[in-house]
Amino acid sequence: MTKARMHVLESISRAKEPLSARQLCERYAQEHDPATIYRALHYLEEKGSLDSFILHCSEHGTERYYVVHAGEHRHWFHCEHCHRFTDLGLCRFDTLVDQMSKEKGLSVTSHTFYATGICKECRDKGF
Amino acid sequence: MTKARMHVLESISRAKEPLSARQLCERYAQEHDPATIYRALHYLEEKGSLDSFILHCSEHGTERYYVVHAGEHRHWFHCEHCHRFTDLGLCRFDTLVDQMSKEKGLSVTSHTFYATGICKECRDKGF
DNA sequence: TATATTTTGCAAGTCATTTGCAAATTTCGC
DNA sequence: GCGAAATTTGCAAATGACTTGCAAAATATA
Ligand SMILES: [Mn+2]
Ligand SMILES: [Mn+2]
Ligand SMILES: [Zn+2]
Ligand SMILES: [Zn+2]
């Protein structure tokens, strides 16, 4: 594995929350070109080492976020004040999604869910 | 209300599925500038007449889609073959979202959900 | 180690969306 | 209805998140 790909995978593995391409580009601005970071992310996701989702936040706009692929998929909460993520745990929507697909005759291959608002820490600080 | 705003609101009201800014720009290419369509969408959403969400599809990329605001919010399925939406009905996630927010101490102000895959019509045609 | 294959940096391009600004339209008071 | 004042529009340029062509650099293979 190349240095760029290792760097990207290491950062995402160590992070306790999803990371955006932008965050990785900033962190490795001295070592790698943004194009290389984007290509590394694509390579690692294609290879099955990473999962990603697109989320829109008022401050950072619409960006794709990456997490390590660990079998079951999780969902996340994004704080609109501190812009950190809170892990909502493993997906609990499978029953409802199955129910909705059966009702409408759909073949669902994936779903996207995220919640936004104010996280515990920010609310405790009065926001 | 101006002509551009009326056109945009009429199209979205008549549509049986969410419309993207791109679709509206195409439909009104002769009458209005894209900037005007975008500004009309912002105005109508701000005013509370429209709701929107961002969805990523492999063919059309990441775009914002608009529906008329009708009290309760609904969720949608997007077909990756014909790129039409199927209405999944009113949101059934409130209980689960409340449960997750309580567990983590979050103030959830909104959530995004959508499913993708192959719709009934496309599957019946063999896709 | 020499050669073939893959990856990288850089620069330019794409695409959805936004913005500055002067001209056109709409709103208001009469 | 009519003209000034406020708002909106079109056009062109900018933004920001990615993507891509291409030749050079790194890596794998023999
Ligand atoms: Mn954010
Ligand atoms: Mn589509
Ligand atoms: Zn927070
Ligand atoms: Zn379909």
Coordinates of N, CA and C (backbone and C1' of nucleotides) in Angstrom, one line a residue, chain A residues 2 5 31 33 36 39, chain C residues 6-11:
Chain A
T2 N 0.5 2.2 -0.8 CA 1.3 3.5 -0.9 C 1.1 4.3 0.4
R5 N -2.2 6.3 0.7 CA -3.3 5.5 1.1 C -3.2 5.1 2.5
E31 N 2.0 16.9 2.5 CA 2.5 15.7 2.0 C 1.8 15.2 0.7
D33 N -1.2 15.9 -2.6 CA -2.1 16.7 -3.4 C -3.6 16.3 -3.1
T36 N -4.7 13.3 -4.9 CA -4.2 12.1 -4.4 C -5.1 11.6 -3.2
R39 N -8.3 10.3 -4.6 CA -8.1 9.0 -5.3 C -7.9 7.9 -4.2
Chain C
dT6 P -1.3 -2.2 -13.7 O5' -0.9 -1.2 -12.6 C5' -0.3 -1.6 -11.4 C4' 0.0 -0.4 -10.5 C3' -1.3 0.5 -10.3 O3' -1.4 0.7 -8.9 C1' 0.6 1.8 -11.0
dT7 P -2.5 1.6 -8.3 O5' -1.6 3.0 -8.1 C5' -0.5 2.9 -7.2 C4' 0.1 4.3 -7.1 C3' -0.9 5.3 -6.6 O3' -0.3 6.0 -5.6 C1' 0.3 6.1 -8.6
dT8 P -1.0 7.2 -4.8 O5' -0.3 8.5 -5.4 C5' 1.1 8.6 -5.3 C4' 1.7 9.8 -5.9 C3' 0.9 11.1 -5.6 O3' 1.8 12.0 -5.0 C1' 1.2 10.9 -7.9
dG9 P 1.3 13.3 -4.3 O5' 1.6 14.4 -5.4 C5' 3.0 14.6 -5.8 C4' 3.0 15.6 -6.9 C3' 2.4 17.0 -6.6 O3' 3.2 18.0 -7.1 C1' 1.4 16.0 -8.6
dC10 P 3.0 19.5 -6.7 O5' 2.4 20.1 -8.0 C5' 3.0 19.9 -9.3 C4' 2.1 20.2 -10.4 C3' 1.2 21.5 -10.2 O3' 1.5 22.4 -11.2 C1' 0.0 19.7 -11.1
dA11 P 0.8 23.9 -11.2 O5' -0.1 23.7 -12.5 C5' 0.3 22.9 -13.6 C4' -0.9 22.8 -14.6 C3' -1.8 24.1 -14.5 O3' -2.3 24.3 -15.8 C1' -3.0 22.2 -13.8

